[in-house]
Amino acid sequence: MKKILLISLISFSFLSFAQKKELRQTAKLLDQNFYNEALDVLSQIESMIDGTDQKYQAQYYYLKGWALKGDSKYNESVFSLKKSIEIDKKIKLNKYVEEANYLIEQVEVELVNSAVADNKNNDYISASKKLYDAYLINPKKEDNINYLYFAASSAVNGKEYDTSLEYYLSLKNMGYTGVTSEYFVTP
């Protein structure tokens, strides 16, 4: 019985050490903008990560979100980054919260900029989807409601009337009017 316990303890220690090594290797790859390679390294430990210490889980999901953002897989990136934040707050480590929120903001900006470019190229359907995804990143944020409005507008331009109607009805149910107040200082 003692041998089994000792072997399992040694195995657990070895796996934990191996995961730390892979996480460090991933961070180095991300610093050099090798996103696909980083994702490959992370995929090697993906099946074991849920059974490890939560601080390594938070780091894993942060690094995965960063790599997915670099690989332009925005929805998956935001999911991983939010999971990292959730775990980080749960264990009160607060090591990745600020950086993950910054990456999420960058994803939002990149989506909107890409949607603007798509609109200029008359690719309205793609623009509508990207604007809707930008809205979903933080739908409770007041400024993001405008993304839903612009997504509906792009859907109309792309002749996706059912989608635009769905977006407009959501806006109506939220009480969105589009009216804003602007204040100017005059001498």
JSON list of C-alpha atoms in Angstrom, two decimals:
[
{"chain": "A", "resi": 1, "resn": "MET", "atom": "CA", "xyz": [0.00, 0.00, 0.00]},
{"chain": "A", "resi": 2, "resn": "LYS", "atom": "CA", "xyz": [2.82, 2.37, 0.89]},
{"chain": "A", "resi": 3, "resn": "LYS", "atom": "CA", "xyz": [4.54, 1.61, -2.43]},
{"chain": "A", "resi": 4, "resn": "ILE", "atom": "CA", "xyz": [1.42, 2.51, -4.39]},
{"chain": "A", "resi": 5, "resn": "LEU", "atom": "CA", "xyz": [1.05, 5.75, -2.46]},
{"chain": "A", "resi": 6, "resn": "LEU", "atom": "CA", "xyz": [4.73, 6.57, -2.97]},
{"chain": "A", "resi": 7, "resn": "ILE", "atom": "CA", "xyz": [4.56, 5.82, -6.70]},
{"chain": "A", "resi": 8, "resn": "SER", "atom": "CA", "xyz": [1.43, 7.93, -7.15]},
{"chain": "A", "resi": 9, "resn": "LEU", "atom": "CA", "xyz": [3.04, 10.81, -5.22]},
{"chain": "A", "resi": 10, "resn": "ILE", "atom": "CA", "xyz": [6.17, 10.64, -7.36]},
{"chain": "A", "resi": 11, "resn": "SER", "atom": "CA", "xyz": [4.06, 10.48, -10.53]},
{"chain": "A", "resi": 12, "resn": "PHE", "atom": "CA", "xyz": [2.05, 13.51, -9.45]},
{"chain": "A", "resi": 13, "resn": "SER", "atom": "CA", "xyz": [5.23, 15.46, -8.68]},
{"chain": "A", "resi": 14, "resn": "PHE", "atom": "CA", "xyz": [6.72, 14.52, -12.04]},
{"chain": "A", "resi": 15, "resn": "LEU", "atom": "CA", "xyz": [3.58, 15.57, -13.94]},
{"chain": "A", "resi": 16, "resn": "SER", "atom": "CA", "xyz": [3.43, 18.84, -12.05]},
{"chain": "A", "resi": 17, "resn": "PHE", "atom": "CA", "xyz": [7.08, 19.57, -12.88]},
{"chain": "A", "resi": 18, "resn": "ALA", "atom": "CA", "xyz": [6.50, 18.69, -16.54]},
{"chain": "A", "resi": 19, "resn": "GLN", "atom": "CA", "xyz": [3.51, 21.03, -16.73]},
{"chain": "A", "resi": 20, "resn": "LYS", "atom": "CA", "xyz": [5.50, 23.89, -15.21]},
{"chain": "A", "resi": 21, "resn": "LYS", "atom": "CA", "xyz": [8.17, 23.31, -17.83]},
{"chain": "A", "resi": 22, "resn": "GLU", "atom": "CA", "xyz": [5.63, 23.40, -20.67]},
{"chain": "A", "resi": 23, "resn": "LEU", "atom": "CA", "xyz": [3.97, 26.53, -19.29]},
{"chain": "A", "resi": 24, "resn": "ARG", "atom": "CA", "xyz": [7.35, 28.31, -19.12]},
{"chain": "A", "resi": 25, "resn": "GLN", "atom": "CA", "xyz": [8.15, 27.16, -22.65]},
{"chain": "A", "resi": 26, "resn": "THR", "atom": "CA", "xyz": [4.78, 28.47, -23.86]},
{"chain": "A", "resi": 27, "resn": "ALA", "atom": "CA", "xyz": [5.37, 31.87, -22.25]},
{"chain": "A", "resi": 28, "resn": "LYS", "atom": "CA", "xyz": [8.72, 32.13, -24.03]},
{"chain": "A", "resi": 29, "resn": "LEU", "atom": "CA", "xyz": [7.12, 31.23, -27.37]},
{"chain": "A", "resi": 30, "resn": "LEU", "atom": "CA", "xyz": [4.40, 33.83, -26.87]},
{"chain": "A", "resi": 31, "resn": "ASP", "atom": "CA", "xyz": [6.96, 36.51, -26.05]},
{"chain": "A", "resi": 32, "resn": "GLN", "atom": "CA", "xyz": [8.45, 35.78, -29.48]},
{"chain": "A", "resi": 33, "resn": "ASN", "atom": "CA", "xyz": [5.01, 35.78, -31.20]},
{"chain": "A", "resi": 34, "resn": "PHE", "atom": "CA", "xyz": [5.09, 32.05, -32.04]},
{"chain": "A", "resi": 35, "resn": "TYR", "atom": "CA", "xyz": [1.39, 31.49, -31.45]},
{"chain": "A", "resi": 36, "resn": "ASN", "atom": "CA", "xyz": [0.87, 28.19, -33.30]},
{"chain": "A", "resi": 37, "resn": "GLU", "atom": "CA", "xyz": [3.89, 26.64, -31.61]},
{"chain": "A", "resi": 38, "resn": "ALA", "atom": "CA", "xyz": [2.63, 27.81, -28.23]},
{"chain": "A", "resi": 39, "resn": "LEU", "atom": "CA", "xyz": [-0.75, 26.22, -28.92]},
{"chain": "A", "resi": 40, "resn": "ASP", "atom": "CA", "xyz": [1.01, 22.97, -29.84]},
{"chain": "A", "resi": 41, "resn": "VAL", "atom": "CA", "xyz": [2.87, 22.92, -26.53]},
{"chain": "A", "resi": 42, "resn": "LEU", "atom": "CA", "xyz": [-0.32, 23.67, -24.61]},
{"chain": "A", "resi": 43, "resn": "SER", "atom": "CA", "xyz": [-2.17, 20.88, -26.39]},
{"chain": "A", "resi": 44, "resn": "GLN", "atom": "CA", "xyz": [0.35, 18.41, -24.93]},
{"chain": "A", "resi": 45, "resn": "ILE", "atom": "CA", "xyz": [-0.80, 19.15, -21.37]},
{"chain": "A", "resi": 46, "resn": "GLU", "atom": "CA", "xyz": [-4.44, 19.96, -22.09]},
{"chain": "A", "resi": 47, "resn": "SER", "atom": "CA", "xyz": [-5.77, 16.61, -20.89]},
{"chain": "A", "resi": 48, "resn": "MET", "atom": "CA", "xyz": [-3.90, 16.86, -17.57]},
{"chain": "A", "resi": 49, "resn": "ILE", "atom": "CA", "xyz": [-4.48, 20.51, -16.72]},
{"chain": "A", "resi": 50, "resn": "ASP", "atom": "CA", "xyz": [-7.83, 20.13, -14.95]},
{"chain": "A", "resi": 51, "resn": "GLY", "atom": "CA", "xyz": [-6.27, 17.81, -12.39]},
{"chain": "A", "resi": 52, "resn": "THR", "atom": "CA", "xyz": [-3.48, 20.20, -11.40]},
{"chain": "A", "resi": 53, "resn": "ASP", "atom": "CA", "xyz": [-3.13, 23.01, -8.92]},
{"chain": "A", "resi": 54, "resn": "GLN", "atom": "CA", "xyz": [-5.45, 25.90, -9.72]},
{"chain": "A", "resi": 55, "resn": "LYS", "atom": "CA", "xyz": [-2.62, 28.41, -10.05]},
{"chain": "A", "resi": 56, "resn": "TYR", "atom": "CA", "xyz": [-1.30, 26.36, -12.99]},
{"chain": "A", "resi": 57, "resn": "GLN", "atom": "CA", "xyz": [-4.81, 26.17, -14.43]},
{"chain": "A", "resi": 58, "resn": "ALA", "atom": "CA", "xyz": [-5.09, 29.97, -14.29]},
{"chain": "A", "resi": 59, "resn": "GLN", "atom": "CA", "xyz": [-1.72, 30.30, -16.01]},
{"chain": "A", "resi": 60, "resn": "TYR", "atom": "CA", "xyz": [-2.63, 27.68, -18.62]},
{"chain": "A", "resi": 61, "resn": "TYR", "atom": "CA", "xyz": [-5.89, 29.40, -19.59]},
{"chain": "A", "resi": 62, "resn": "TYR", "atom": "CA", "xyz": [-4.20, 32.81, -19.65]},
{"chain": "A", "resi": 63, "resn": "LEU", "atom": "CA", "xyz": [-1.45, 31.55, -21.96]},
{"chain": "A", "resi": 64, "resn": "LYS", "atom": "CA", "xyz": [-3.97, 29.70, -24.12]},
{"chain": "A", "resi": 65, "resn": "GLY", "atom": "CA", "xyz": [-6.10, 32.84, -24.44]},
{"chain": "A", "resi": 66, "resn": "TRP", "atom": "CA", "xyz": [-3.05, 34.87, -25.38]},
{"chain": "A", "resi": 67, "resn": "ALA", "atom": "CA", "xyz": [-2.00, 32.33, -28.02]},
{"chain": "A", "resi": 68, "resn": "LEU", "atom": "CA", "xyz": [-5.51, 32.08, -29.46]},
{"chain": "A", "resi": 69, "resn": "LYS", "atom": "CA", "xyz": [-5.73, 35.88, -29.68]},
{"chain": "A", "resi": 70, "resn": "GLY", "atom": "CA", "xyz": [-2.46, 35.92, -31.60]},
{"chain": "A", "resi": 71, "resn": "ASP", "atom": "CA", "xyz": [-3.86, 33.23, -33.89]},
{"chain": "A", "resi": 72, "resn": "SER", "atom": "CA", "xyz": [-6.99, 35.38, -34.51]},
{"chain": "A", "resi": 73, "resn": "LYS", "atom": "CA", "xyz": [-9.32, 32.90, -32.81]},
{"chain": "A", "resi": 74, "resn": "TYR", "atom": "CA", "xyz": [-11.04, 35.63, -30.86]},
{"chain": "A", "resi": 75, "resn": "ASN", "atom": "CA", "xyz": [-14.08, 33.87, -29.38]},
{"chain": "A", "resi": 76, "resn": "GLU", "atom": "CA", "xyz": [-11.99, 30.98, -28.05]},
{"chain": "A", "resi": 77, "resn": "SER", "atom": "CA", "xyz": [-9.43, 33.47, -26.76]},
{"chain": "A", "resi": 78, "resn": "VAL", "atom": "CA", "xyz": [-11.98, 35.44, -24.77]},
{"chain": "A", "resi": 79, "resn": "PHE", "atom": "CA", "xyz": [-13.41, 32.20, -23.33]},
{"chain": "A", "resi": 80, "resn": "SER", "atom": "CA", "xyz": [-9.96, 31.07, -22.12]},
{"chain": "A", "resi": 81, "resn": "LEU", "atom": "CA", "xyz": [-9.05, 34.49, -20.76]},
{"chain": "A", "resi": 82, "resn": "LYS", "atom": "CA", "xyz": [-12.33, 34.74, -18.84]},
{"chain": "A", "resi": 83, "resn": "LYS", "atom": "CA", "xyz": [-11.76, 31.26, -17.42]},
{"chain": "A", "resi": 84, "resn": "SER", "atom": "CA", "xyz": [-8.28, 32.33, -16.31]},
{"chain": "A", "resi": 85, "resn": "ILE", "atom": "CA", "xyz": [-9.75, 35.39, -14.59]},
{"chain": "A", "resi": 86, "resn": "GLU", "atom": "CA", "xyz": [-12.41, 33.26, -12.89]},
{"chain": "A", "resi": 87, "resn": "ILE", "atom": "CA", "xyz": [-9.87, 30.78, -11.52]},
{"chain": "A", "resi": 88, "resn": "ASP", "atom": "CA", "xyz": [-7.44, 33.55, -10.57]},
{"chain": "A", "resi": 89, "resn": "LYS", "atom": "CA", "xyz": [-10.10, 35.41, -8.58]},
{"chain": "A", "resi": 90, "resn": "LYS", "atom": "CA", "xyz": [-11.33, 32.18, -6.98]},
{"chain": "A", "resi": 91, "resn": "ILE", "atom": "CA", "xyz": [-7.91, 31.38, -5.53]},
{"chain": "A", "resi": 92, "resn": "LYS", "atom": "CA", "xyz": [-7.20, 35.09, -4.85]},
{"chain": "A", "resi": 93, "resn": "LEU", "atom": "CA", "xyz": [-3.91, 34.95, -6.72]},
{"chain": "A", "resi": 94, "resn": "ASN", "atom": "CA", "xyz": [-4.72, 38.05, -8.82]},
{"chain": "A", "resi": 95, "resn": "LYS", "atom": "CA", "xyz": [-1.75, 37.38, -11.05]},
{"chain": "A", "resi": 96, "resn": "TYR", "atom": "CA", "xyz": [-3.49, 37.20, -14.43]},
{"chain": "A", "resi": 97, "resn": "VAL", "atom": "CA", "xyz": [-6.63, 39.31, -13.96]},
{"chain": "A", "resi": 98, "resn": "GLU", "atom": "CA", "xyz": [-5.21, 42.61, -15.17]},
{"chain": "A", "resi": 99, "resn": "GLU", "atom": "CA", "xyz": [-3.28, 41.11, -18.09]},
{"chain": "A", "resi": 100, "resn": "ALA", "atom": "CA", "xyz": [-6.20, 38.95, -19.19]},
{"chain": "A", "resi": 101, "resn": "ASN", "atom": "CA", "xyz": [-8.58, 41.91, -19.09]},
{"chain": "A", "resi": 102, "resn": "TYR", "atom": "CA", "xyz": [-6.10, 43.89, -21.19]},
{"chain": "A", "resi": 103, "resn": "LEU", "atom": "CA", "xyz": [-5.97, 41.10, -23.79]},
{"chain": "A", "resi": 104, "resn": "ILE", "atom": "CA", "xyz": [-9.78, 40.94, -23.83]},
{"chain": "A", "resi": 105, "resn": "GLU", "atom": "CA", "xyz": [-9.89, 44.68, -24.53]},
{"chain": "A", "resi": 106, "resn": "GLN", "atom": "CA", "xyz": [-7.38, 44.18, -27.35]},
{"chain": "A", "resi": 107, "resn": "VAL", "atom": "CA", "xyz": [-9.56, 41.44, -28.84]},
{"chain": "A", "resi": 108, "resn": "GLU", "atom": "CA", "xyz": [-12.53, 43.81, -28.76]},
{"chain": "A", "resi": 109, "resn": "VAL", "atom": "CA", "xyz": [-10.56, 46.54, -30.53]},
{"chain": "A", "resi": 110, "resn": "GLU", "atom": "CA", "xyz": [-9.19, 44.13, -33.13]},
{"chain": "A", "resi": 111, "resn": "LEU", "atom": "CA", "xyz": [-12.68, 42.80, -33.87]},
{"chain": "A", "resi": 112, "resn": "VAL", "atom": "CA", "xyz": [-14.10, 46.28, -34.33]},
{"chain": "A", "resi": 113, "resn": "ASN", "atom": "CA", "xyz": [-11.20, 47.42, -36.52]},
{"chain": "A", "resi": 114, "resn": "SER", "atom": "CA", "xyz": [-11.54, 44.30, -38.64]},
{"chain": "A", "resi": 115, "resn": "ALA", "atom": "CA", "xyz": [-15.28, 44.88, -38.96]},
{"chain": "A", "resi": 116, "resn": "VAL", "atom": "CA", "xyz": [-14.67, 48.46, -40.11]},
{"chain": "A", "resi": 117, "resn": "ALA", "atom": "CA", "xyz": [-12.30, 47.16, -42.77]},
{"chain": "A", "resi": 118, "resn": "ASP", "atom": "CA", "xyz": [-14.88, 44.55, -43.82]},
{"chain": "A", "resi": 119, "resn": "ASN", "atom": "CA", "xyz": [-17.53, 47.26, -44.16]},
{"chain": "A", "resi": 120, "resn": "LYS", "atom": "CA", "xyz": [-15.19, 49.32, -46.35]},
{"chain": "A", "resi": 121, "resn": "ASN", "atom": "CA", "xyz": [-14.70, 46.23, -48.53]},
{"chain": "A", "resi": 122, "resn": "ASN", "atom": "CA", "xyz": [-18.47, 45.67, -48.73]},
{"chain": "A", "resi": 123, "resn": "ASP", "atom": "CA", "xyz": [-18.19, 42.41, -46.76]},
{"chain": "A", "resi": 124, "resn": "TYR", "atom": "CA", "xyz": [-21.15, 43.32, -44.57]},
{"chain": "A", "resi": 125, "resn": "ILE", "atom": "CA", "xyz": [-21.98, 39.84, -43.31]},
{"chain": "A", "resi": 126, "resn": "SER", "atom": "CA", "xyz": [-18.49, 39.32, -41.92]},
{"chain": "A", "resi": 127, "resn": "ALA", "atom": "CA", "xyz": [-18.55, 42.81, -40.40]},
{"chain": "A", "resi": 128, "resn": "SER", "atom": "CA", "xyz": [-21.90, 42.10, -38.77]},
{"chain": "A", "resi": 129, "resn": "LYS", "atom": "CA", "xyz": [-20.62, 38.87, -37.20]},
{"chain": "A", "resi": 130, "resn": "LYS", "atom": "CA", "xyz": [-17.46, 40.54, -35.89]},
{"chain": "A", "resi": 131, "resn": "LEU", "atom": "CA", "xyz": [-19.40, 43.46, -34.41]},
{"chain": "A", "resi": 132, "resn": "TYR", "atom": "CA", "xyz": [-21.81, 41.05, -32.77]},
{"chain": "A", "resi": 133, "resn": "ASP", "atom": "CA", "xyz": [-18.86, 39.10, -31.33]},
{"chain": "A", "resi": 134, "resn": "ALA", "atom": "CA", "xyz": [-17.39, 42.38, -30.02]},
{"chain": "A", "resi": 135, "resn": "TYR", "atom": "CA", "xyz": [-20.74, 43.10, -28.38]},
{"chain": "A", "resi": 136, "resn": "LEU", "atom": "CA", "xyz": [-20.82, 39.64, -26.75]},
{"chain": "A", "resi": 137, "resn": "ILE", "atom": "CA", "xyz": [-17.43, 40.14, -25.11]},
{"chain": "A", "resi": 138, "resn": "ASN", "atom": "CA", "xyz": [-19.11, 42.35, -22.53]},
{"chain": "A", "resi": 139, "resn": "PRO", "atom": "CA", "xyz": [-22.80, 42.90, -23.34]},
{"chain": "A", "resi": 140, "resn": "LYS", "atom": "CA", "xyz": [-23.40, 44.76, -20.07]},
{"chain": "A", "resi": 141, "resn": "LYS", "atom": "CA", "xyz": [-20.86, 47.43, -20.95]},
{"chain": "A", "resi": 142, "resn": "GLU", "atom": "CA", "xyz": [-22.80, 50.47, -22.12]},
{"chain": "A", "resi": 143, "resn": "ASP", "atom": "CA", "xyz": [-20.49, 51.28, -25.05]},
{"chain": "A", "resi": 144, "resn": "ASN", "atom": "CA", "xyz": [-20.74, 47.73, -26.38]},
{"chain": "A", "resi": 145, "resn": "ILE", "atom": "CA", "xyz": [-24.47, 48.10, -27.03]},
{"chain": "A", "resi": 146, "resn": "ASN", "atom": "CA", "xyz": [-23.49, 50.34, -29.94]},
{"chain": "A", "resi": 147, "resn": "TYR", "atom": "CA", "xyz": [-21.68, 47.35, -31.47]},
{"chain": "A", "resi": 148, "resn": "LEU", "atom": "CA", "xyz": [-24.98, 45.49, -31.54]},
{"chain": "A", "resi": 149, "resn": "TYR", "atom": "CA", "xyz": [-26.57, 48.43, -33.34]},
{"chain": "A", "resi": 150, "resn": "PHE", "atom": "CA", "xyz": [-23.76, 48.55, -35.89]},
{"chain": "A", "resi": 151, "resn": "ALA", "atom": "CA", "xyz": [-23.96, 44.74, -36.30]},
{"chain": "A", "resi": 152, "resn": "ALA", "atom": "CA", "xyz": [-27.66, 45.09, -37.13]},
{"chain": "A", "resi": 153, "resn": "SER", "atom": "CA", "xyz": [-26.90, 47.86, -39.60]},
{"chain": "A", "resi": 154, "resn": "SER", "atom": "CA", "xyz": [-24.21, 45.77, -41.31]},
{"chain": "A", "resi": 155, "resn": "ALA", "atom": "CA", "xyz": [-26.59, 42.82, -41.46]},
{"chain": "A", "resi": 156, "resn": "VAL", "atom": "CA", "xyz": [-29.13, 45.01, -43.28]},
{"chain": "A", "resi": 157, "resn": "ASN", "atom": "CA", "xyz": [-26.45, 46.08, -45.75]},
{"chain": "A", "resi": 158, "resn": "GLY", "atom": "CA", "xyz": [-25.56, 42.41, -46.26]},
{"chain": "A", "resi": 159, "resn": "LYS", "atom": "CA", "xyz": [-29.23, 41.58, -46.86]},
{"chain": "A", "resi": 160, "resn": "GLU", "atom": "CA", "xyz": [-29.37, 39.37, -43.76]},
{"chain": "A", "resi": 161, "resn": "TYR", "atom": "CA", "xyz": [-32.74, 40.73, -42.72]},
{"chain": "A", "resi": 162, "resn": "ASP", "atom": "CA", "xyz": [-33.64, 38.02, -40.20]},
{"chain": "A", "resi": 163, "resn": "THR", "atom": "CA", "xyz": [-30.37, 38.55, -38.34]},
{"chain": "A", "resi": 164, "resn": "SER", "atom": "CA", "xyz": [-30.74, 42.33, -38.39]},
{"chain": "A", "resi": 165, "resn": "LEU", "atom": "CA", "xyz": [-34.31, 42.06, -37.11]},
{"chain": "A", "resi": 166, "resn": "GLU", "atom": "CA", "xyz": [-33.15, 39.85, -34.26]},
{"chain": "A", "resi": 167, "resn": "TYR", "atom": "CA", "xyz": [-30.47, 42.40, -33.32]},
{"chain": "A", "resi": 168, "resn": "TYR", "atom": "CA", "xyz": [-32.87, 45.35, -33.59]},
{"chain": "A", "resi": 169, "resn": "LEU", "atom": "CA", "xyz": [-35.46, 43.58, -31.43]},
{"chain": "A", "resi": 170, "resn": "SER", "atom": "CA", "xyz": [-32.78, 42.90, -28.82]},
{"chain": "A", "resi": 171, "resn": "LEU", "atom": "CA", "xyz": [-31.92, 46.58, -28.87]},
{"chain": "A", "resi": 172, "resn": "LYS", "atom": "CA", "xyz": [-35.56, 47.53, -28.51]},
{"chain": "A", "resi": 173, "resn": "ASN", "atom": "CA", "xyz": [-36.00, 45.15, -25.55]},
{"chain": "A", "resi": 174, "resn": "MET", "atom": "CA", "xyz": [-32.99, 46.78, -23.88]},
{"chain": "A", "resi": 175, "resn": "GLY", "atom": "CA", "xyz": [-34.54, 50.21, -24.32]},
{"chain": "A", "resi": 176, "resn": "TYR", "atom": "CA", "xyz": [-31.79, 51.33, -26.67]},
{"chain": "A", "resi": 177, "resn": "THR", "atom": "CA", "xyz": [-32.54, 54.62, -28.41]},
{"chain": "A", "resi": 178, "resn": "GLY", "atom": "CA", "xyz": [-29.14, 55.55, -29.78]},
{"chain": "A", "resi": 179, "resn": "VAL", "atom": "CA", "xyz": [-29.49, 58.98, -28.24]},
{"chain": "A", "resi": 180, "resn": "THR", "atom": "CA", "xyz": [-26.36, 60.21, -26.52]},
{"chain": "A", "resi": 181, "resn": "SER", "atom": "CA", "xyz": [-25.53, 63.35, -24.67]},
{"chain": "A", "resi": 182, "resn": "GLU", "atom": "CA", "xyz": [-22.42, 65.25, -25.61]},
{"chain": "A", "resi": 183, "resn": "TYR", "atom": "CA", "xyz": [-21.06, 68.14, -23.58]},
{"chain": "A", "resi": 184, "resn": "PHE", "atom": "CA", "xyz": [-18.80, 70.83, -24.97]},
{"chain": "A", "resi": 185, "resn": "VAL", "atom": "CA", "xyz": [-16.83, 73.47, -23.19]},
{"chain": "A", "resi": 186, "resn": "THR", "atom": "CA", "xyz": [-16.92, 76.82, -24.89]},
{"chain": "A", "resi": 187, "resn": "PRO", "atom": "CA", "xyz": [-14.88, 79.87, -23.98]}
]
